[in-house]
Coordinates of C-alpha atoms in Angstrom, one line a residue:
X1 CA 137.6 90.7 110.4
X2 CA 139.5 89.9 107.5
X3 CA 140.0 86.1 107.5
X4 CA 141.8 85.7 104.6
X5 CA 144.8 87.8 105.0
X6 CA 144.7 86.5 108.6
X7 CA 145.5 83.1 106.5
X8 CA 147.8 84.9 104.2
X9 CA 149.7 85.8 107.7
X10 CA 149.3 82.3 109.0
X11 CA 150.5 80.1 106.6
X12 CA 153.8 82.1 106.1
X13 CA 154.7 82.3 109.7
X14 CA 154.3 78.4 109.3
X15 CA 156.4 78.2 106.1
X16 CA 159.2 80.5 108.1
X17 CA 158.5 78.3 111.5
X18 CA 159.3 75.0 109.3
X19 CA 162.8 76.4 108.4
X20 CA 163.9 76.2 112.7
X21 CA 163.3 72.7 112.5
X22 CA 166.8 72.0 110.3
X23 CA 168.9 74.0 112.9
X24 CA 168.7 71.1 115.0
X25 CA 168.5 68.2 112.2
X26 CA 172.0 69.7 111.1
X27 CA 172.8 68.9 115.6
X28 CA 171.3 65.8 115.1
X29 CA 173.1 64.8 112.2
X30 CA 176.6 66.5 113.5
X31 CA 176.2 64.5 117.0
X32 CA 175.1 61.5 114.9
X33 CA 172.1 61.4 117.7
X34 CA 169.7 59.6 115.4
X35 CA 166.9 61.7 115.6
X36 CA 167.3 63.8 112.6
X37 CA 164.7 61.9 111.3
X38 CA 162.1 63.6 113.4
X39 CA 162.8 67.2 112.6
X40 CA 162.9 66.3 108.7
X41 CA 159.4 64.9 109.3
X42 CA 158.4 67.7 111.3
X43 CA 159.7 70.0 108.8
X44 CA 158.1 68.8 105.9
X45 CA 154.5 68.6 108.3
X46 CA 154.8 72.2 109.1
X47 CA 155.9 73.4 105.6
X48 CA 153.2 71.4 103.5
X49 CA 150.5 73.0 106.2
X50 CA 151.5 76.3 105.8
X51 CA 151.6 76.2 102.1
X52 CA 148.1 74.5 101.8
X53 CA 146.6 77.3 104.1
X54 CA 149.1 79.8 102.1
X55 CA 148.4 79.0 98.8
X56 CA 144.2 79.5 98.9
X57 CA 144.4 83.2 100.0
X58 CA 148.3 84.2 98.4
X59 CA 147.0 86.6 96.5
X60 CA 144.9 88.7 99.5
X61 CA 146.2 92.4 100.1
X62 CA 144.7 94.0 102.7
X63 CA 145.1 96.2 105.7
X64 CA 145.2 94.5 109.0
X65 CA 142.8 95.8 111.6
X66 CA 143.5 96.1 115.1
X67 CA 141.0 93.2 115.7
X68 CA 142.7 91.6 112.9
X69 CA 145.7 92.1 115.4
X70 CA 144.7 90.1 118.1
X71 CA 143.8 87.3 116.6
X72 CA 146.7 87.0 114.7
X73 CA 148.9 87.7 117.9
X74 CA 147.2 85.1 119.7
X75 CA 147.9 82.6 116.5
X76 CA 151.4 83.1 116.5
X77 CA 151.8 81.8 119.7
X78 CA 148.9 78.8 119.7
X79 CA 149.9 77.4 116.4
X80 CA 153.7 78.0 116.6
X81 CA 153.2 76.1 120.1
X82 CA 151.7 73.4 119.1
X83 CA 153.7 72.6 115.5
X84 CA 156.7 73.3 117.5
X85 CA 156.0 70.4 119.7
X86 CA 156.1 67.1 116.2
X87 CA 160.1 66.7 116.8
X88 CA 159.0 66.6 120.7
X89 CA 156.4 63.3 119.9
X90 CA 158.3 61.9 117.1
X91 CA 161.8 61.7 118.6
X92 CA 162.0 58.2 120.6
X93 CA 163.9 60.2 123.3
X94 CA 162.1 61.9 124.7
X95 CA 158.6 60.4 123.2
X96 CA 156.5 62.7 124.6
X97 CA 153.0 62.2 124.8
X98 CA 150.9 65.0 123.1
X99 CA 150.0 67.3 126.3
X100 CA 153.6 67.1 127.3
X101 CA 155.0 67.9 124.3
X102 CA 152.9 70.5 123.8
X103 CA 153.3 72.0 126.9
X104 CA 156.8 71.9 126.8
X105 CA 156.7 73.7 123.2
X106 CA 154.5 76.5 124.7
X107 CA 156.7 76.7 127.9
X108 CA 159.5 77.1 125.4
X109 CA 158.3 79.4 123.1
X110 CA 156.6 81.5 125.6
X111 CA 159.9 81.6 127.6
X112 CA 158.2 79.8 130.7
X113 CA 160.8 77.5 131.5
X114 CA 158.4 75.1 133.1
X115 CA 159.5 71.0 131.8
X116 CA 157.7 68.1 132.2
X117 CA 161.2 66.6 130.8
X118 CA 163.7 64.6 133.2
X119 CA 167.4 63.1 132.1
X120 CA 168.3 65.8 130.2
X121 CA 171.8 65.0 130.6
X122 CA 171.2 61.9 128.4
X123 CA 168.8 63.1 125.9
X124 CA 170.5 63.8 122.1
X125 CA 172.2 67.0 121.8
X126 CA 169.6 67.8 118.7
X127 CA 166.7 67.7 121.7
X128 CA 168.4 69.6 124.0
X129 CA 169.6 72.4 121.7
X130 CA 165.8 72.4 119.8
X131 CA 164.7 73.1 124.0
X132 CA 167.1 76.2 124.0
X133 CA 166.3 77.1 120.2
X134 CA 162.4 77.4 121.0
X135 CA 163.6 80.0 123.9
X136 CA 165.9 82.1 122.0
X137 CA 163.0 82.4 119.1
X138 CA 160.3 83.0 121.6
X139 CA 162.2 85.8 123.4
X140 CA 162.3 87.6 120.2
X141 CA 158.6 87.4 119.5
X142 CA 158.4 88.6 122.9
X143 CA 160.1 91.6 122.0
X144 CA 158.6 92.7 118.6
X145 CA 155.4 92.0 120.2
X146 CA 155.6 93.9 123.3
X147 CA 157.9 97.0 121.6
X148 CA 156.2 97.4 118.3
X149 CA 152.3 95.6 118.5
X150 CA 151.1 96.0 122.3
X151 CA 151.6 99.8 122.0
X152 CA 149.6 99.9 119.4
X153 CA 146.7 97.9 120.4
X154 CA 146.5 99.6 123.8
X155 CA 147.2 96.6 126.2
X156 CA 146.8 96.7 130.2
X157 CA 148.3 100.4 130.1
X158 CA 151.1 99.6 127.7
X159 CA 150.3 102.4 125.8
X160 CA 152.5 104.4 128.2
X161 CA 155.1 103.8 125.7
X162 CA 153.7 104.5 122.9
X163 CA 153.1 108.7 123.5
X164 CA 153.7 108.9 127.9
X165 CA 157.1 107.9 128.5
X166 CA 160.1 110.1 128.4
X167 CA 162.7 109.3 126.0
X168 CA 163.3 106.6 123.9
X169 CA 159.8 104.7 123.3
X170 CA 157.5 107.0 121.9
X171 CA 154.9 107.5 119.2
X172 CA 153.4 104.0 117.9
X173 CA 157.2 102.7 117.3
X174 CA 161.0 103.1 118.2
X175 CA 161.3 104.0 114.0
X176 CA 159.0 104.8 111.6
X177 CA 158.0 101.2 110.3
X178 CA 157.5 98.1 112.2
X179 CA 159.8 96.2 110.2
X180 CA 162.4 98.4 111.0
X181 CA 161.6 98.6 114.0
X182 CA 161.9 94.3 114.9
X183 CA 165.1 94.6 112.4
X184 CA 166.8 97.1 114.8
X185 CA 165.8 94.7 117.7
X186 CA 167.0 91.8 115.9
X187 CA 170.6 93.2 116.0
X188 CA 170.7 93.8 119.8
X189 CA 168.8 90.5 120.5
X190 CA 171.6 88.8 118.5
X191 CA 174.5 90.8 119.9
X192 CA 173.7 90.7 123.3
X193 CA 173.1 86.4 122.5
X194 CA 176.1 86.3 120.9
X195 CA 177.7 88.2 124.0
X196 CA 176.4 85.9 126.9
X197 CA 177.9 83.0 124.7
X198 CA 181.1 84.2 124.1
X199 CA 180.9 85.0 128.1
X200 CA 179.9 81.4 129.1
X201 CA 182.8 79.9 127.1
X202 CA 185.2 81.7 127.9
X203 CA 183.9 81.1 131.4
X204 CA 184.6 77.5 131.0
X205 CA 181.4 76.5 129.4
X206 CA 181.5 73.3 126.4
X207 CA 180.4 75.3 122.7
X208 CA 177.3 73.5 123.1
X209 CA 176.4 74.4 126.7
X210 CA 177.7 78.2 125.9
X211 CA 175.1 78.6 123.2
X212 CA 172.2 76.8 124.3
X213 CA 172.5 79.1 127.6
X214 CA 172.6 81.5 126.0
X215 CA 169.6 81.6 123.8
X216 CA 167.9 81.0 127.4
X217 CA 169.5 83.6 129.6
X218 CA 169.0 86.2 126.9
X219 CA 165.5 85.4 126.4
X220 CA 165.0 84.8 130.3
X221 CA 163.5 81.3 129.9
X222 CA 165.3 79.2 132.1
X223 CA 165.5 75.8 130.2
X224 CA 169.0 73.8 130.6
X225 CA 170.7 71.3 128.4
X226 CA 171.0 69.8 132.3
X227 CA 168.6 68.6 135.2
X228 CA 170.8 70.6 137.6
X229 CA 170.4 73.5 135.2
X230 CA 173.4 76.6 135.8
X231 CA 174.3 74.5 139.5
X232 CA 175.7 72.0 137.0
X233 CA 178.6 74.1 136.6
X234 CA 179.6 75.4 139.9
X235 CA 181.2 77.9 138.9
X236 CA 180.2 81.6 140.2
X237 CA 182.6 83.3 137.0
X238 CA 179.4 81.4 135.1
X239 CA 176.9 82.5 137.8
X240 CA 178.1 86.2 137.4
X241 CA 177.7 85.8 133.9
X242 CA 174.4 85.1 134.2
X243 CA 173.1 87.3 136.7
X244 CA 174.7 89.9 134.3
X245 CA 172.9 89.4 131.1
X246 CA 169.5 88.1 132.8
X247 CA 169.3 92.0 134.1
X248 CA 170.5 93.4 131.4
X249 CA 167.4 91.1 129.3
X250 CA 164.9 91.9 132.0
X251 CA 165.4 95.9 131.1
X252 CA 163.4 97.6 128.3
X253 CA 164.3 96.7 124.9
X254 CA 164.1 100.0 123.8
X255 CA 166.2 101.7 125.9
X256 CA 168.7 98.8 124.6
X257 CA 167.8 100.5 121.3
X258 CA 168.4 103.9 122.6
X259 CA 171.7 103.1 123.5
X260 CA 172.6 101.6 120.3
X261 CA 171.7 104.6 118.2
X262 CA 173.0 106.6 120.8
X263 CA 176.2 105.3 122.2
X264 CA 175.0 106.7 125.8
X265 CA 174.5 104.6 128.5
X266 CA 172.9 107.8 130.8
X267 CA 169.5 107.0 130.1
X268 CA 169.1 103.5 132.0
X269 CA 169.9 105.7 135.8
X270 CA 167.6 108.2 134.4
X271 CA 164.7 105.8 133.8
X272 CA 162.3 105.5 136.8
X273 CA 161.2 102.0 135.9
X274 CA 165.1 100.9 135.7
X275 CA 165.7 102.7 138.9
X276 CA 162.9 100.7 140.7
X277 CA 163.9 97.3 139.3
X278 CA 167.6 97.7 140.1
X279 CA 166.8 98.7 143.2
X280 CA 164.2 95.8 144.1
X281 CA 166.7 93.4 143.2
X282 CA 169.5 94.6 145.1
X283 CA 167.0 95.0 148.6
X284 CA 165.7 91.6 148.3
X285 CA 168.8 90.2 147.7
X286 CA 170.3 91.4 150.4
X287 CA 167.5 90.7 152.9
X288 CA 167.8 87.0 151.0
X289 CA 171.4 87.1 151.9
X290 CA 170.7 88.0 155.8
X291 CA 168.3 85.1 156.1
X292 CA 171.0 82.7 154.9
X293 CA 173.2 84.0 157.3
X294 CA 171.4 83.7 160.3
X295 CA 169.7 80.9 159.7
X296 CA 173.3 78.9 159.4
X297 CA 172.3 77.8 155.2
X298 CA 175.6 78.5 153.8
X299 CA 178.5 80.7 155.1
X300 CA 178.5 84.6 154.2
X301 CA 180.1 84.1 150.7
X302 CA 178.1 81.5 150.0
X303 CA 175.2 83.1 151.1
X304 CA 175.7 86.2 148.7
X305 CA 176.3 83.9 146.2
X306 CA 173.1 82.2 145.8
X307 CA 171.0 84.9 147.2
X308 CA 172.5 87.2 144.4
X309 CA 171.5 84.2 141.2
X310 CA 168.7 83.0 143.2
X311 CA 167.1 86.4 143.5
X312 CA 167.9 87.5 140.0
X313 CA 167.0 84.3 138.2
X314 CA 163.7 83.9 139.9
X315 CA 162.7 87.7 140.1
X316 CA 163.2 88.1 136.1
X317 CA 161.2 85.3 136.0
X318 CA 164.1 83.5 134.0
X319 CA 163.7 80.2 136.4
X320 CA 167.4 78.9 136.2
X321 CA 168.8 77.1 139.5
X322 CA 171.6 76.4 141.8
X323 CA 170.3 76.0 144.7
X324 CA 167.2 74.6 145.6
X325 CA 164.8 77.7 147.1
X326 CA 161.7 76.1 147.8
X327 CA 163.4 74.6 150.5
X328 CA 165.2 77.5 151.9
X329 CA 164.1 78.6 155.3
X330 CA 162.0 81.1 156.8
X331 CA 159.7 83.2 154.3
X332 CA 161.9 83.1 151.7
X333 CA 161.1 80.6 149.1
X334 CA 157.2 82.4 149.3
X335 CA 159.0 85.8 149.0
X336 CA 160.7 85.2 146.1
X337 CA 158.0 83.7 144.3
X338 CA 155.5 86.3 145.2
X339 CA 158.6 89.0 143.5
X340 CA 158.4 86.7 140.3
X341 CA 154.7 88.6 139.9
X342 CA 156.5 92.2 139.1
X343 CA 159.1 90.5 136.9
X344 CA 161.2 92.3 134.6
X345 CA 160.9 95.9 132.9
X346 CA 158.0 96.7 130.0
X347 CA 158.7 95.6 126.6
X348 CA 161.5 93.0 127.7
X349 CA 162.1 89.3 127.7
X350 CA 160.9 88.9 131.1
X351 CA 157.9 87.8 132.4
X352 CA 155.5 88.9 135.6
X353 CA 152.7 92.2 136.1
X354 CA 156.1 94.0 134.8
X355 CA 157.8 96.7 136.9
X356 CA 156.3 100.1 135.3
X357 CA 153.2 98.3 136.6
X358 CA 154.0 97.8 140.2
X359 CA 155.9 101.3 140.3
X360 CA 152.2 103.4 138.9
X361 CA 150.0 101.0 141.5
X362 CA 152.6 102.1 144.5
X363 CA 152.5 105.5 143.2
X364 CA 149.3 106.0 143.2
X365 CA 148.7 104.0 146.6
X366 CA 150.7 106.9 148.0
X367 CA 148.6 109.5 146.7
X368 CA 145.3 107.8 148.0
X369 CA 146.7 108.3 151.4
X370 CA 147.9 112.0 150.7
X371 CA 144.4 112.4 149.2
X372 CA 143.0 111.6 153.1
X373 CA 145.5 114.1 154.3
X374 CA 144.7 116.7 151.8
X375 CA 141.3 116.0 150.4
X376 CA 141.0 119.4 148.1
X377 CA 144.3 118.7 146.2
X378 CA 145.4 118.4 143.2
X379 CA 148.3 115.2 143.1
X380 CA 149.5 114.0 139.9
X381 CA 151.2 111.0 139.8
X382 CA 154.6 111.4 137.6
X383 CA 156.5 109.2 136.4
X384 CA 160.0 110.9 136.7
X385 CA 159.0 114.8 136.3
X386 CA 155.7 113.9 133.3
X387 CA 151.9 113.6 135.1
X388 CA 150.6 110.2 134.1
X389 CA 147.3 110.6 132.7
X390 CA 144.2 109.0 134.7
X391 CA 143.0 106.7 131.8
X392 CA 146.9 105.2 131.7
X393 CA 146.2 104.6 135.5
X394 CA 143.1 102.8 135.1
X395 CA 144.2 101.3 132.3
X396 CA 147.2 99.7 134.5
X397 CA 144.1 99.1 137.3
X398 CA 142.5 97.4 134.9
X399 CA 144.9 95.1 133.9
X400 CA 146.1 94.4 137.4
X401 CA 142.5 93.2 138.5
X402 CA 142.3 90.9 135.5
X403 CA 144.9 89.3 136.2
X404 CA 144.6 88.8 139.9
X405 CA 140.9 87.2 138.9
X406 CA 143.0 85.0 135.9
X407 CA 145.2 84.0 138.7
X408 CA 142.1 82.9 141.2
X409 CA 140.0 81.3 138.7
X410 CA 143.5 79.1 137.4
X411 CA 144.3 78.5 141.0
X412 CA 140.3 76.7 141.6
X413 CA 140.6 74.9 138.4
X414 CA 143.6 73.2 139.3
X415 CA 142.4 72.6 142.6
X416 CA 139.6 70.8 141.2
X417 CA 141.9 68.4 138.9
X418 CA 143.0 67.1 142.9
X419 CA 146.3 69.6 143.5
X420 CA 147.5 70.3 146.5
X421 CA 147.4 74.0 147.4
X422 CA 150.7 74.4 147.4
X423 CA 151.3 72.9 144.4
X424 CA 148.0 74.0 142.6
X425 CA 148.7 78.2 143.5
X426 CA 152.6 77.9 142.5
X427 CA 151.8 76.0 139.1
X428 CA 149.5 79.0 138.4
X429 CA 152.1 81.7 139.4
X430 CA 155.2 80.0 137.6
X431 CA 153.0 79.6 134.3
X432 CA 150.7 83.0 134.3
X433 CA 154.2 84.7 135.3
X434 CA 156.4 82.7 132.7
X435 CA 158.5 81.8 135.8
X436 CA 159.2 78.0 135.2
X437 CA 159.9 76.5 138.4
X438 CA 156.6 76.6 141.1
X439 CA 156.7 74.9 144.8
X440 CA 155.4 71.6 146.0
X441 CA 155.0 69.2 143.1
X442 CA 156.2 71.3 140.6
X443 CA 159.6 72.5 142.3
X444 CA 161.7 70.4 139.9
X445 CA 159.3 69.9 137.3
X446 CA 155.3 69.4 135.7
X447 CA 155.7 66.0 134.7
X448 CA 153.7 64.3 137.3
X449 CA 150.9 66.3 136.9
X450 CA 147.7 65.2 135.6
X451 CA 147.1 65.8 131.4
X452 CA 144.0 68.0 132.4
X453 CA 146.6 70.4 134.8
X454 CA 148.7 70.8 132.3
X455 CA 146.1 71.8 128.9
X456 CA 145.3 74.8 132.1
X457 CA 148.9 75.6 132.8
X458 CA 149.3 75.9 128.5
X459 CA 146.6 78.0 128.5
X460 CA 147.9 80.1 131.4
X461 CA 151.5 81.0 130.0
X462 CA 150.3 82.2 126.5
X463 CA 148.1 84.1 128.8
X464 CA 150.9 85.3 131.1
X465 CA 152.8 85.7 127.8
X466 CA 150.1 87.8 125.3
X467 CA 149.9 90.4 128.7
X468 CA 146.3 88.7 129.3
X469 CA 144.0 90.6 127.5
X470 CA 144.7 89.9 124.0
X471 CA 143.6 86.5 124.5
X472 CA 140.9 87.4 126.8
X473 CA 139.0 89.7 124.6
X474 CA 138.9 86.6 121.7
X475 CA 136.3 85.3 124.5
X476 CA 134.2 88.5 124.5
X477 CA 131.3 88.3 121.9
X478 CA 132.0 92.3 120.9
X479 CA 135.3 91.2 119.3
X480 CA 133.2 89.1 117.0
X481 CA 130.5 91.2 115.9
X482 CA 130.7 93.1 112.7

């Protein structure tokens, strides 16, 4: 391990993390909100930390291992999480305690979604924009992360993309560096941002609403500068917006990149992950849609309506709302949360198992049963026309099992803080899925949970978040050994 570049690495993400805090001092001071002071104090906190841990080890040159990796993958998001929560505590509105605030740092940052906040519609506009701002800066983490580092260290059978898949993603990177890499993903993160917001205003969306949405939908995280989040706006031009850019956001980043170097737009039908995604959304949706019908919940239009955001929102794991689904009737509400644990596409915003995932466990369910029918042969499973080699598979197995166990062990912890089941098992799922909005209790929000539910539910979204095994295998005592 090599401690001191690990330092080196540390102390400058916390020098560049200090600069996002004046962003919303310039809100603050613009809005004349009064809570400018906060983010200048929590500027200057995170700066003078990062240059005291900086200036020790500035010198240190030295490749980074892929131990190395983890650890400083698992930093970015701890330490960014909790320094992103001062303005949170220091700001007289909201005043959050610590465990709220930095729960709702993490749920930000890790594009969760989950709030222990309520009145957002009279919070200052410097609060509500640093909520969206801690979204839109996540998402992009999410991306360099899952596109140009997970590959590389092998993660849960995300090494499919770096030599397996067809296409676009291959070798250890879309380019030939890393930094060119996250700079070529910067440009379509920022375009497709600056898209959605142009979208919502025109739409009929305030400046303010249009680009703090925006950050959100684009990074599928769900907060809202209001309590009644997109159903504030009744408007479905702004719903169809939205479903629009949260698919687009919940497909692989890299065939975005594709695209853009390409100017083809072939390759998404051509994808068998796309394919399967598109086609899970538009099936539940439907049989959303016929639910509401015949149960007499809205009229037919109506009914498409919500079924088509509701749906979307919650199976990208973004977490936005206009209507409330964990009171709709039948098996529904339990049905769309149980889709919010496939979630979006590989190497995307979204959270959730990921679809790739789902799609290799189905196929090879199916070829399990052939394999009773057929015991002597030989059945590749293929994803599109390649054979997907058997350590990929187990690889995917593996990571499917861990995080089924994560999910148990979560649920039995909160159980024991005195949750309901209900609200103890949907808690799990909306944070170890990055969902944002759970059932029982938690169907509007986390604030009335205990402090000792919440430090789990921060632990489980960077866990949902980091693809769970790069912070799992900080815990094994092999990782430490020299």
């Amino acid at each position: 391990m090599h401690f001191q570049v690990i330092l080196r690495i540390l102390g400058i993400l916390l020098m560049i993390f200090s600069i996002t805090q004046l962003p919303p001092l310039a809100v603050s001071l613009f809005y004349q909100d009064m809570t400018h002071w906060a983010f200048a104090t929590a500027f200057a906190i995170t700066l003078v930390t990062g240059f005291i841990i900086w200036v020790p080890v500035y010198a240190v040159r030295q490749e980074l291992s892929i131990r190395d990796g983890f650890l400083v993958t698992v930093l970015f998001w701890t330490v960014l999480g909790v320094f992103g929560s001062l303005p949170l505590m220091l700001a007289e509105e909201p005043g959050l305690s610590a465990v709220d605030a930095v729960f709702e740092s993490i749920s930000g940052l890790t594009t969760t979604g989950a709030t222990v906040m309520t009145g957002l519609d009279s919070l200052p506009h410097s609060i509500l924009y640093y909520r969206q701002q801690l979204q839109w800066l996540g998402g992009m983490g999410i991306i360099v992360l899952a596109v140009a580092i997970l590959p590389m260290l092998g993660i849960g059978g995300m090494q499919l993309y770096r030599a397996e898949t067809p296409g676009p993603v291959k070798d250890n990177k879309l380019t030939p560096r890393i930094t060119e890499t996250a700079k070529a993903l910067w440009y379509i993160y920022l375009s497709l941002t600056v898209a959605c917001a142009l979208a919502y205003w025109l739409a009929g969306m305030t400046p303010f609403d249009a680009i703090g949405h925006s950050f959100s939908t684009v990074a599928i995280g769900g907060f809202s500068t209001h309590d009644a989040s997109i159903g504030y706006f009744d408007s479905a031009a702004i719903e169809a917006i939205g479903i629009f850019f949260m698919v687009v956001a919940g497909i692989n980043f890299g065939l975005h990149f594709f695209a853009w170097r390409n100017h083809t737009l072939l390759h998404y039908l051509q994808d068998p992950e796309v394919k399967f995604y598109l086609s899970l959304l538009g099936l539940i949706t439907l049989l959303s849609m016929f639910v509401l019908v015949m149960t007499d919940t809205y009229p037919a239009v109506e009914s498409l309506r919500r079924a088509a955001f509701m749906v979307v929102s919650v199976a990208t794991t973004t977490g936005f709302a206009t209507a409330d689904f964990a009171h709709w009737p039948a098996m529904l509400p339990f049905m769309l949360f149980v889709l919010a644990f496939v979630g979006g596409c590989a190497s995307s915003t979204a959270g959730g198992m990921k679809a790739i995932r789902v799609l290799l466990i189905l196929k090879q369910g199916y070829r399990e049963i052939l394999r009773l029918i057929h015991p002597n042969a030989v059945i590749p499973v293929k994803l599109g026309l390649r054979p997907i080699p058997d350590r990929i598979l187990q690889a995917v197995w593996g990571f499917f099992s861990v995080y089924l166990i994560v999910f148990v062990v979560m649920l039995i912890a909160l159980l024991a803080t005195g949750l309901d089941q209900v609200t103890a098992w949907s808690a799990v799922g909306a944070t170890l899925n990055n969902l944002g909005p759970g059932l029982g209790e938690v169907a509007a929000h986390f604030g009335g949970l205990n402090p000792t539910a919440k430090w789990i539910l921060c632990f489980a979204m960077l866990l949902g978040r980091l693809e769970v095994f790069t912070m799992l295998v900080l815990f094994t005592p092999a990782f430490w050994r020299r």
